[in-house]
Coordinates of C-alpha atoms and ligand atoms in Angstrom, one line a residue:
M1 CA 14.9 64.5 -37.0
T2 CA 16.1 65.9 -33.7
R3 CA 13.9 66.3 -30.6
Q4 CA 13.6 69.4 -28.3
L5 CA 15.8 69.3 -25.3
P6 CA 16.1 72.0 -22.7
E7 CA 19.6 72.6 -21.4
I8 CA 20.3 70.7 -18.1
H9 CA 22.8 72.1 -15.5
A10 CA 23.5 69.2 -13.1
R11 CA 24.1 69.9 -9.5
P12 CA 24.8 67.7 -6.5
L13 CA 21.9 66.7 -4.2
I14 CA 23.1 66.5 -0.6
G15 CA 20.8 65.9 2.4
G16 CA 17.8 66.8 0.2
E17 CA 19.3 70.1 -1.0
W18 CA 20.3 70.8 -4.6
T19 CA 23.5 72.8 -4.3
D20 CA 26.5 73.9 -6.3
R21 CA 27.9 76.8 -4.4
D22 CA 31.3 78.0 -5.8
L23 CA 31.9 74.9 -7.9
E24 CA 33.5 75.0 -11.4
R25 CA 31.3 73.7 -14.2
R26 CA 32.0 71.7 -17.4
N27 CA 29.9 71.5 -20.5
V28 CA 28.5 68.1 -21.6
Y29 CA 28.5 67.6 -25.4
S30 CA 26.4 65.2 -27.4
P31 CA 28.0 62.5 -29.6
V32 CA 25.0 62.9 -31.9
T33 CA 25.2 66.6 -32.8
G34 CA 28.5 67.7 -31.2
A35 CA 26.5 70.5 -29.5
A36 CA 26.5 71.3 -25.7
L37 CA 23.6 69.7 -23.8
G38 CA 24.2 71.5 -20.6
S39 CA 26.8 71.3 -17.9
I40 CA 27.9 69.5 -14.7
A41 CA 29.2 70.9 -11.4
L42 CA 32.7 69.5 -10.7
C43 CA 32.6 68.4 -7.0
D44 CA 35.8 68.4 -5.0
S45 CA 36.5 66.1 -2.1
R46 CA 34.6 68.4 0.4
F47 CA 31.5 67.1 -1.4
A48 CA 32.4 63.5 -0.7
D49 CA 32.6 64.4 3.0
M50 CA 29.3 66.3 2.9
A51 CA 27.4 63.6 1.0
L52 CA 28.7 60.8 3.2
S53 CA 27.8 62.8 6.3
A54 CA 24.2 63.4 5.0
A55 CA 23.9 59.7 4.0
N56 CA 25.2 58.5 7.4
R57 CA 22.7 60.9 9.2
A58 CA 19.8 59.5 7.2
A59 CA 20.8 55.8 7.6
G60 CA 19.3 55.2 11.0
D61 CA 15.8 56.3 10.1
W62 CA 15.7 54.7 6.7
S63 CA 17.0 51.4 8.0
H64 CA 14.1 51.4 10.5
T65 CA 11.4 51.9 7.8
T66 CA 9.4 48.7 7.1
V67 CA 9.9 47.1 3.8
F68 CA 6.3 48.0 3.0
E69 CA 7.1 51.7 3.4
R70 CA 10.1 51.3 1.1
I71 CA 7.9 49.4 -1.4
E72 CA 5.4 52.3 -1.3
V73 CA 8.1 54.7 -2.4
F74 CA 9.4 52.3 -5.1
E75 CA 5.9 52.0 -6.6
K76 CA 5.7 55.8 -6.9
V77 CA 9.2 55.9 -8.4
K78 CA 8.0 53.4 -11.1
Q79 CA 5.0 55.6 -11.9
V80 CA 7.2 58.8 -12.1
L81 CA 9.7 57.0 -14.3
A82 CA 6.9 55.7 -16.6
A83 CA 5.5 59.3 -16.9
R84 CA 8.9 60.8 -17.7
R85 CA 10.0 57.9 -19.9
D86 CA 10.3 59.8 -23.2
E87 CA 11.9 62.9 -21.6
I88 CA 14.7 60.8 -19.9
A89 CA 15.1 58.6 -23.0
T90 CA 15.6 61.7 -25.1
V91 CA 18.5 62.8 -22.8
I92 CA 20.0 59.3 -23.0
A93 CA 19.8 59.3 -26.8
Y94 CA 21.6 62.7 -26.9
E95 CA 24.2 61.9 -24.2
V96 CA 25.0 58.3 -25.1
G97 CA 24.1 58.3 -28.8
K98 CA 21.7 55.3 -28.3
E99 CA 18.9 54.6 -30.7
F100 CA 15.8 56.3 -29.2
A101 CA 12.7 54.2 -29.8
H102 CA 13.9 50.9 -28.3
E103 CA 17.3 51.2 -26.7
S104 CA 17.0 54.6 -24.9
R105 CA 13.4 54.0 -23.9
G106 CA 14.4 50.4 -23.0
E107 CA 16.7 51.8 -20.3
I108 CA 13.7 53.3 -18.5
D109 CA 11.8 50.0 -18.8
E110 CA 14.9 48.2 -17.4
A111 CA 15.0 50.6 -14.5
I112 CA 11.4 49.9 -13.7
A113 CA 12.1 46.2 -13.9
H114 CA 15.0 46.6 -11.4
F115 CA 12.6 48.4 -9.0
D116 CA 10.2 45.5 -9.4
E117 CA 13.0 43.0 -8.5
A118 CA 13.9 45.1 -5.5
I119 CA 10.2 45.1 -4.4
T120 CA 10.0 41.3 -4.6
G121 CA 13.4 41.0 -3.1
C122 CA 12.8 43.0 0.0
R123 CA 9.3 41.6 0.5
D124 CA 10.8 38.1 0.5
L125 CA 13.9 38.8 2.5
E126 CA 14.1 35.9 4.9
G127 CA 15.6 35.4 8.3
R128 CA 15.9 32.2 10.3
L129 CA 15.1 31.0 13.8
L130 CA 17.9 28.5 14.4
P131 CA 17.8 25.7 17.0
S132 CA 19.5 26.2 20.3
A133 CA 21.2 23.7 22.7
V134 CA 19.7 25.7 25.5
P135 CA 15.9 25.2 25.9
S136 CA 15.2 28.8 27.0
C137 CA 17.3 30.4 24.2
R138 CA 16.1 31.5 20.8
N139 CA 18.7 32.1 18.1
Y140 CA 17.7 34.6 15.3
A141 CA 19.7 35.3 12.2
Y142 CA 18.2 37.9 9.9
R143 CA 19.3 40.4 7.2
V144 CA 20.0 44.0 8.1
A145 CA 21.2 47.0 6.2
R146 CA 24.9 47.6 6.0
G147 CA 24.7 51.4 6.3
T148 CA 25.8 53.7 3.5
V149 CA 26.5 52.6 -0.1
V150 CA 28.7 54.5 -2.5
A151 CA 27.5 53.7 -6.0
I152 CA 29.6 54.7 -9.1
Q153 CA 28.4 54.1 -12.6
P154 CA 29.7 54.1 -16.2
W155 CA 28.3 56.1 -19.2
N156 CA 27.1 53.2 -21.4
F157 CA 23.8 52.5 -19.5
P158 CA 23.5 55.5 -17.3
I159 CA 20.0 54.8 -15.9
A160 CA 19.9 51.0 -15.9
M161 CA 23.3 50.7 -14.2
A162 CA 22.4 53.3 -11.6
V163 CA 19.2 51.6 -10.7
Q164 CA 21.0 48.2 -10.5
H165 CA 22.8 49.8 -7.6
I166 CA 20.2 52.1 -6.1
A167 CA 17.1 49.9 -6.1
P168 CA 18.6 46.9 -4.1
A169 CA 20.7 49.2 -1.9
L170 CA 17.6 51.2 -0.8
A171 CA 15.5 48.1 -0.6
G172 CA 17.9 46.7 1.9
G173 CA 17.5 49.8 4.1
N174 CA 20.8 51.5 3.1
T175 CA 21.3 55.1 2.2
V176 CA 23.3 55.9 -1.0
V177 CA 25.8 58.4 -2.4
M178 CA 25.7 58.1 -6.1
L179 CA 28.3 59.3 -8.7
P180 CA 27.3 59.0 -12.4
A181 CA 29.9 59.1 -15.2
P182 CA 30.7 62.8 -16.0
T183 CA 29.4 62.5 -19.6
T184 CA 26.0 61.0 -18.6
T185 CA 25.3 63.0 -15.5
L186 CA 22.4 64.9 -17.1
S187 CA 20.2 61.8 -17.5
A188 CA 21.3 60.5 -14.1
T189 CA 20.1 63.8 -12.6
L190 CA 16.6 63.2 -14.1
L191 CA 16.6 59.7 -12.5
V192 CA 17.4 61.3 -9.1
E193 CA 14.7 63.9 -9.6
C194 CA 12.2 61.0 -10.1
L195 CA 13.2 59.4 -6.7
V196 CA 12.8 62.8 -5.0
E197 CA 9.5 63.4 -6.7
A198 CA 8.3 60.0 -5.4
G199 CA 8.9 61.1 -1.8
L200 CA 12.2 59.4 -0.9
P201 CA 13.2 61.1 2.4
A202 CA 16.0 63.7 2.3
G203 CA 19.5 62.3 2.7
V204 CA 18.5 58.7 1.7
L205 CA 19.8 59.2 -1.9
N206 CA 22.6 61.8 -2.4
L207 CA 24.0 62.7 -5.8
V208 CA 27.6 64.0 -6.4
T209 CA 28.8 65.1 -9.8
G210 CA 32.2 65.5 -11.4
D211 CA 35.4 63.5 -12.1
G212 CA 35.8 60.1 -10.7
A213 CA 39.5 60.5 -10.1
V214 CA 38.6 63.3 -7.7
I215 CA 35.3 62.8 -6.1
G216 CA 35.0 59.0 -6.7
D217 CA 38.5 58.4 -5.2
A218 CA 37.6 60.4 -2.1
L219 CA 34.2 58.6 -1.7
T220 CA 35.7 55.1 -2.0
R221 CA 38.6 55.8 0.4
D222 CA 36.3 57.1 3.1
E223 CA 35.5 54.4 5.7
R224 CA 32.0 55.9 6.2
A225 CA 31.1 54.2 2.9
D226 CA 30.1 50.8 4.3
V227 CA 29.7 49.3 0.8
V228 CA 31.3 50.3 -2.5
A229 CA 29.2 49.4 -5.6
F230 CA 31.0 50.0 -8.9
T231 CA 30.3 49.4 -12.5
G232 CA 33.0 50.5 -15.0
S233 CA 36.3 49.5 -16.4
T234 CA 38.6 46.9 -15.1
A235 CA 41.4 49.4 -14.5
T236 CA 39.2 51.7 -12.4
G237 CA 37.7 48.7 -10.6
R238 CA 41.2 47.7 -9.5
L239 CA 41.9 51.1 -8.0
I240 CA 38.5 51.1 -6.2
A241 CA 39.0 47.5 -4.9
A242 CA 42.3 48.7 -3.3
N243 CA 40.7 51.9 -1.9
A244 CA 37.8 49.8 -0.3
H245 CA 39.8 46.7 0.5
N246 CA 38.4 46.5 4.1
R247 CA 34.7 47.0 3.1
A248 CA 31.9 45.1 1.2
Q249 CA 32.2 45.6 -2.5
I250 CA 30.4 44.7 -5.7
L251 CA 32.4 45.3 -8.8
E252 CA 31.0 44.9 -12.4
L253 CA 33.9 45.4 -14.8
G254 CA 34.9 44.9 -18.4
G255 CA 34.2 42.0 -20.6
N256 CA 34.8 40.7 -24.2
G257 CA 31.7 38.5 -24.7
P258 CA 33.3 35.5 -26.4
M259 CA 30.9 33.9 -28.9
V260 CA 31.7 30.5 -30.2
I261 CA 30.3 29.1 -33.5
L262 CA 30.8 25.4 -33.7
E263 CA 30.7 23.4 -37.0
D264 CA 27.1 22.1 -36.3
A265 CA 25.7 25.5 -35.5
D266 CA 22.6 27.1 -37.2
L267 CA 24.6 29.7 -39.0
D268 CA 21.7 32.1 -39.6
K269 CA 20.8 32.1 -36.0
A270 CA 24.4 32.5 -35.0
A271 CA 24.9 35.5 -37.4
E272 CA 21.7 37.1 -36.0
G273 CA 23.1 36.6 -32.5
V274 CA 26.5 38.0 -33.2
V275 CA 25.1 41.1 -34.9
M276 CA 22.8 41.7 -31.9
S277 CA 25.7 41.3 -29.5
S278 CA 28.0 43.6 -31.4
T279 CA 25.6 46.4 -32.3
V280 CA 23.4 46.8 -29.2
A281 CA 24.6 50.1 -27.6
S282 CA 26.9 50.4 -30.7
G283 CA 29.0 47.6 -29.3
Q284 CA 29.6 49.5 -26.1
A285 CA 28.1 46.9 -23.7
C286 CA 30.2 45.0 -21.2
T287 CA 28.9 41.7 -22.7
S288 CA 29.3 42.8 -26.4
A289 CA 30.8 40.1 -28.6
E290 CA 34.4 41.1 -29.2
L291 CA 36.0 37.6 -29.4
I292 CA 34.2 35.6 -32.1
L293 CA 35.6 32.1 -32.4
V294 CA 34.4 30.2 -35.5
H295 CA 35.1 26.6 -36.3
S296 CA 37.2 26.3 -39.5
E297 CA 34.7 24.0 -41.2
V298 CA 32.1 26.8 -41.3
Y299 CA 34.4 29.9 -41.1
D300 CA 33.9 31.2 -44.7
A301 CA 30.2 30.4 -44.8
F302 CA 29.6 32.1 -41.5
A303 CA 31.6 35.2 -42.5
A304 CA 29.4 35.5 -45.6
R305 CA 26.2 35.1 -43.6
L306 CA 27.4 37.7 -41.0
V307 CA 28.1 40.3 -43.7
A308 CA 24.6 39.7 -45.2
E309 CA 23.0 40.0 -41.8
V310 CA 24.8 43.3 -41.2
E311 CA 23.8 44.6 -44.6
N312 CA 20.2 43.5 -44.2
T313 CA 19.4 44.4 -40.6
T314 CA 21.6 47.4 -39.5
R315 CA 21.5 51.1 -40.2
V316 CA 23.7 53.7 -38.6
G317 CA 22.3 57.2 -38.1
D318 CA 20.4 59.7 -36.1
P319 CA 19.1 58.0 -32.9
F320 CA 15.7 59.6 -33.4
D321 CA 15.2 58.4 -37.0
E322 CA 12.9 55.4 -37.1
Q323 CA 15.1 53.6 -39.6
T324 CA 18.2 53.8 -37.4
T325 CA 19.3 50.7 -35.5
M326 CA 22.6 52.1 -34.2
G327 CA 23.7 55.6 -33.2
P328 CA 27.3 56.9 -32.9
L329 CA 29.9 55.9 -30.4
Q330 CA 29.7 57.8 -27.2
N331 CA 33.1 59.5 -27.0
E332 CA 36.2 60.3 -28.8
S333 CA 38.5 58.1 -26.7
T334 CA 36.3 55.1 -27.5
A335 CA 36.4 56.0 -31.2
I336 CA 40.2 56.2 -31.1
K337 CA 40.4 52.8 -29.4
V338 CA 38.1 51.2 -32.0
A339 CA 40.2 52.7 -34.8
T340 CA 43.5 51.7 -33.2
H341 CA 42.3 48.1 -32.7
V342 CA 41.0 47.8 -36.3
R343 CA 44.2 49.3 -37.7
D344 CA 46.4 47.0 -35.7
A345 CA 44.3 44.0 -36.9
I346 CA 44.7 45.1 -40.6
D347 CA 48.4 45.8 -40.2
N348 CA 48.8 42.2 -38.8
G349 CA 46.9 40.5 -41.7
A350 CA 43.2 40.8 -40.9
K351 CA 40.8 41.6 -43.8
V352 CA 37.8 44.0 -43.6
L353 CA 34.7 42.4 -45.1
T354 CA 32.4 45.4 -44.3
G355 CA 32.8 48.7 -42.4
G356 CA 36.3 49.4 -41.2
S357 CA 36.4 53.2 -40.8
P358 CA 34.1 56.0 -39.4
L359 CA 31.2 57.2 -41.6
T360 CA 31.3 60.7 -43.0
G361 CA 28.4 63.2 -43.5
F362 CA 27.3 63.3 -39.8
D363 CA 27.7 66.1 -37.3
T364 CA 30.5 64.2 -35.4
D365 CA 33.2 61.7 -36.4
L366 CA 31.8 59.1 -33.9
Y367 CA 29.5 57.2 -36.3
W368 CA 31.1 53.8 -36.8
P369 CA 29.5 51.2 -39.1
P370 CA 29.3 47.5 -38.0
T371 CA 32.6 46.1 -39.0
V372 CA 33.4 42.5 -39.9
L373 CA 37.1 41.3 -39.8
T374 CA 38.4 37.9 -40.9
G375 CA 41.9 36.5 -40.4
V376 CA 42.0 37.7 -36.8
T377 CA 44.5 36.0 -34.5
N378 CA 44.9 35.8 -30.8
D379 CA 48.0 38.1 -30.7
M380 CA 46.1 41.1 -32.1
L381 CA 45.1 44.0 -29.8
I382 CA 41.4 43.4 -30.8
S383 CA 41.5 39.9 -29.4
R384 CA 43.4 40.8 -26.2
S385 CA 41.6 43.9 -24.9
E386 CA 38.1 45.4 -24.7
T387 CA 37.4 47.3 -28.0
F388 CA 34.0 48.6 -27.1
G389 CA 32.7 49.3 -30.6
P390 CA 30.6 47.6 -33.3
V391 CA 33.5 45.4 -34.5
M392 CA 33.1 41.6 -35.2
P393 CA 36.5 40.0 -35.3
L394 CA 36.4 36.4 -36.6
Q395 CA 39.0 34.1 -35.3
R396 CA 39.4 30.6 -36.6
I397 CA 39.3 27.6 -34.2
E398 CA 39.8 23.9 -34.9
S399 CA 38.0 22.5 -31.8
E400 CA 35.8 23.4 -28.8
D401 CA 38.7 22.7 -26.5
E402 CA 40.7 25.3 -28.4
A403 CA 37.8 27.8 -27.9
L404 CA 37.6 27.0 -24.2
A405 CA 41.3 27.5 -23.8
I406 CA 41.2 30.9 -25.5
I407 CA 38.3 32.0 -23.3
D408 CA 40.2 30.8 -20.3
A409 CA 43.4 32.6 -21.2
S410 CA 41.5 35.9 -21.6
E411 CA 41.7 38.6 -19.0
Y412 CA 37.9 38.8 -18.8
G413 CA 35.3 36.3 -17.5
L414 CA 32.0 38.0 -17.8
A415 CA 29.6 36.4 -20.4
S416 CA 30.2 33.9 -23.2
S417 CA 28.0 32.1 -25.7
V418 CA 28.1 29.0 -27.9
Y419 CA 26.1 28.0 -30.9
T420 CA 25.6 24.3 -31.8
R421 CA 22.6 22.2 -32.8
D422 CA 23.6 19.6 -30.2
I423 CA 22.1 21.0 -27.0
G424 CA 24.0 18.5 -24.8
R425 CA 27.3 19.6 -26.4
G426 CA 26.3 23.3 -25.9
L427 CA 25.5 22.7 -22.2
R428 CA 28.7 20.9 -21.5
F429 CA 30.6 23.8 -23.2
A430 CA 28.7 26.4 -21.2
E431 CA 29.5 24.5 -17.9
R432 CA 33.2 24.5 -18.8
A433 CA 33.5 28.1 -20.0
S434 CA 35.4 30.2 -17.5
T435 CA 32.8 33.1 -17.5
G436 CA 30.2 34.1 -14.9
M437 CA 27.4 33.7 -17.4
A438 CA 27.3 31.4 -20.5
N439 CA 24.5 31.2 -23.1
V440 CA 23.7 28.4 -25.5
N441 CA 22.3 29.4 -28.9
L442 CA 21.7 33.0 -27.6
P443 CA 23.9 36.1 -27.9
S444 CA 26.4 37.0 -25.3
V445 CA 24.4 40.1 -24.4
W446 CA 21.3 38.1 -23.6
S447 CA 20.1 38.1 -20.0
E448 CA 16.9 38.6 -18.0
Y449 CA 16.4 41.1 -15.1
H450 CA 15.8 38.4 -12.5
L451 CA 18.9 36.4 -13.3
P452 CA 22.3 36.9 -11.5
F453 CA 24.7 39.0 -13.6
G454 CA 28.4 39.2 -13.0
G455 CA 31.9 38.0 -13.7
R456 CA 33.7 34.8 -12.7
S457 CA 35.9 35.5 -9.7
G458 CA 39.6 35.5 -10.2
K459 CA 39.3 37.2 -13.7
G460 CA 39.2 40.9 -14.6
S461 CA 35.4 41.2 -14.9
G462 CA 34.7 41.9 -11.2
T463 CA 33.1 40.2 -8.3
G464 CA 29.5 39.9 -7.0
R465 CA 26.1 39.7 -8.8
V466 CA 23.6 42.4 -9.8
Q467 CA 20.0 41.9 -11.0
G468 CA 17.3 39.9 -9.3
R469 CA 17.7 39.7 -5.6
F470 CA 21.3 38.7 -5.5
A471 CA 22.9 42.0 -4.7
L472 CA 20.3 42.7 -2.1
T473 CA 21.0 39.5 -0.2
D474 CA 24.7 39.0 -0.9
V475 CA 26.1 42.6 -0.7
F476 CA 23.6 45.2 0.4
T477 CA 22.5 43.4 3.6
E478 CA 24.3 41.3 6.1
L479 CA 23.3 38.6 8.6
K480 CA 22.7 39.7 12.2
T481 CA 22.6 37.1 14.9
I482 CA 20.6 37.7 18.1
I483 CA 20.4 35.2 20.9
V484 CA 17.7 35.7 23.5
D485 CA 17.4 33.9 26.8
L486 CA 13.6 33.8 27.5
G487 CA 14.2 32.9 31.2
Q488 CA 12.0 30.4 33.1
Ligands
NAD501 P1 35.4 54.0 -16.1 O1 36.0 53.0 -15.3 O2 36.3 55.0 -16.9 O3 34.4 55.0 -15.3 C1 33.4 54.4 -14.5 C2 33.0 55.4 -13.4 O4 34.2 55.4 -12.5 C3 32.8 56.8 -13.8 O5 31.7 57.3 -13.1 C4 34.1 57.5 -13.4 O6 33.8 58.9 -13.1 C5 34.5 56.8 -12.2 N1 35.9 56.8 -11.8 C6 36.9 57.1 -12.7 N2 38.1 57.0 -12.0 C7 37.8 56.8 -10.7 C8 38.5 56.6 -9.5 N3 39.9 56.7 -9.5 N4 37.9 56.4 -8.3 C9 36.5 56.2 -8.3 N5 35.8 56.4 -9.4 C10 36.4 56.6 -10.6 O7 34.4 53.2 -17.1 P2 33.5 53.8 -18.3 O8 34.4 54.1 -19.4 O9 32.6 54.9 -17.8 O10 32.6 52.5 -18.6 C11 32.9 51.6 -19.5 C12 33.4 50.3 -18.8 O11 32.4 49.8 -18.0 C13 33.7 49.2 -19.8 O12 34.9 48.5 -19.4 C14 32.5 48.2 -19.6 O13 32.8 46.9 -19.9 C15 32.2 48.4 -18.1 N6 30.9 48.0 -17.8 C16 30.7 46.8 -17.1 C17 29.4 46.4 -16.8 C18 29.2 45.1 -16.0 O14 28.1 44.9 -15.6 N7 30.2 44.3 -15.9 C19 28.3 47.1 -17.2 C20 28.5 48.3 -17.9 C21 29.8 48.7 -18.2

């Protein structure tokens, strides 16, 4: 049930010109079919220089546009995105392996929602007239653009994560140099085309393509990047934080989405929530449930409900098939990591209740079934590091304090969730959980686009908040103070 897709050959966009003179190219392969979808140009560090120069040149004019001029462009971008929704979603489904009807299309809807947030955010951007000790003086403090933003994205939500950076950065009056993940640059290219089609002036958004270790490293070291916005793994985030230590940063990094099922939980609701959190994006979301802590009083009953929920509500297959709820994993290294973590758990005493190995009969070896493991302990690889697959490892706990201690000891601090029928108990738990976001009786992946999204500082999940207007006010603009003496 495949869909037609013309080959895409991605090129950098610099200062309004699509260019790839004398660059090597690399094919991009689909995790769905194994076939080549097109290719990307591999930019070298000269392109970091060229893109930053172009963005710096455009920064003055763009920062002087009124917010109403910016809003006019964003309204057009939304229209173009809506018109090209199925085309872009088709590329996402092929590049990422995401189910087409809801998840791949949903990324375009999310992108439109982030532009809506940017529109509201820049329209409401407030300054202050502060009192002065001198009667003839007026003290203004108001928000101004920082300059040029380098924005680097992962492959798991290629459009949504890009727009989380681009929309508030542009709304704040900054120019942008964007680097998508190499394996999802084709869909990212279509996003950039939409902004160009909507009339964004040349140089305001620049696209570079290629390997992060080459072009991303050069971009983040360069001091002409006034802000570095990064979403990706904790390991890369640490390199970038060091490169850009003297500049504003927003880092959205890894997570393990701890979900805690207390003994008074509604087990059906909890099973539904865990399956959602572990199978959205085939378990390859930063907030996916990878640490599932179940009170021993309900451990066996919950495990049985979870297996039933998996069997009744999930189906792995072709992302374009209407029956499919989950496509393949996106890449081989993720599939190897998932297999290694599951093997390690089994070797150390865990039991597979359902799933446990890749499915056969598909065009690639990347189709993993939802997998439920019991008997998981805290010393296993699967409990300690991000697995990034549809695996639900159930760990036994005796108390909520034990659950809170396990969450606290984890490297990550992004999103957690607790299930209990006692709402007061749930809220107290959420307040104490050492994560930037904590949900009660909702899955760890649950959020809304106007809410702050990010990790607790001091842990490995990053710093700063995306979504809503938080990145716009906290990172992509800064306060400027002007004192005027009006004279007599
Ligand atoms: P990654 O860190 O491997 O790559 C992310 C981006 O960084 C890519 O564009 C890559 O080209 C670039 N890059 C690689 N090395 C670089 C370097 N030395 N300098 C500059 N850029 C470099 O991550 P990934 O595998 O693409 O994405 C998956 C990870 O992203 C997971 O850990 C996931 O949890 C995380 N993630 C976090 C959030 C969040 O909001 N917290 C959202 C989505 C994904």
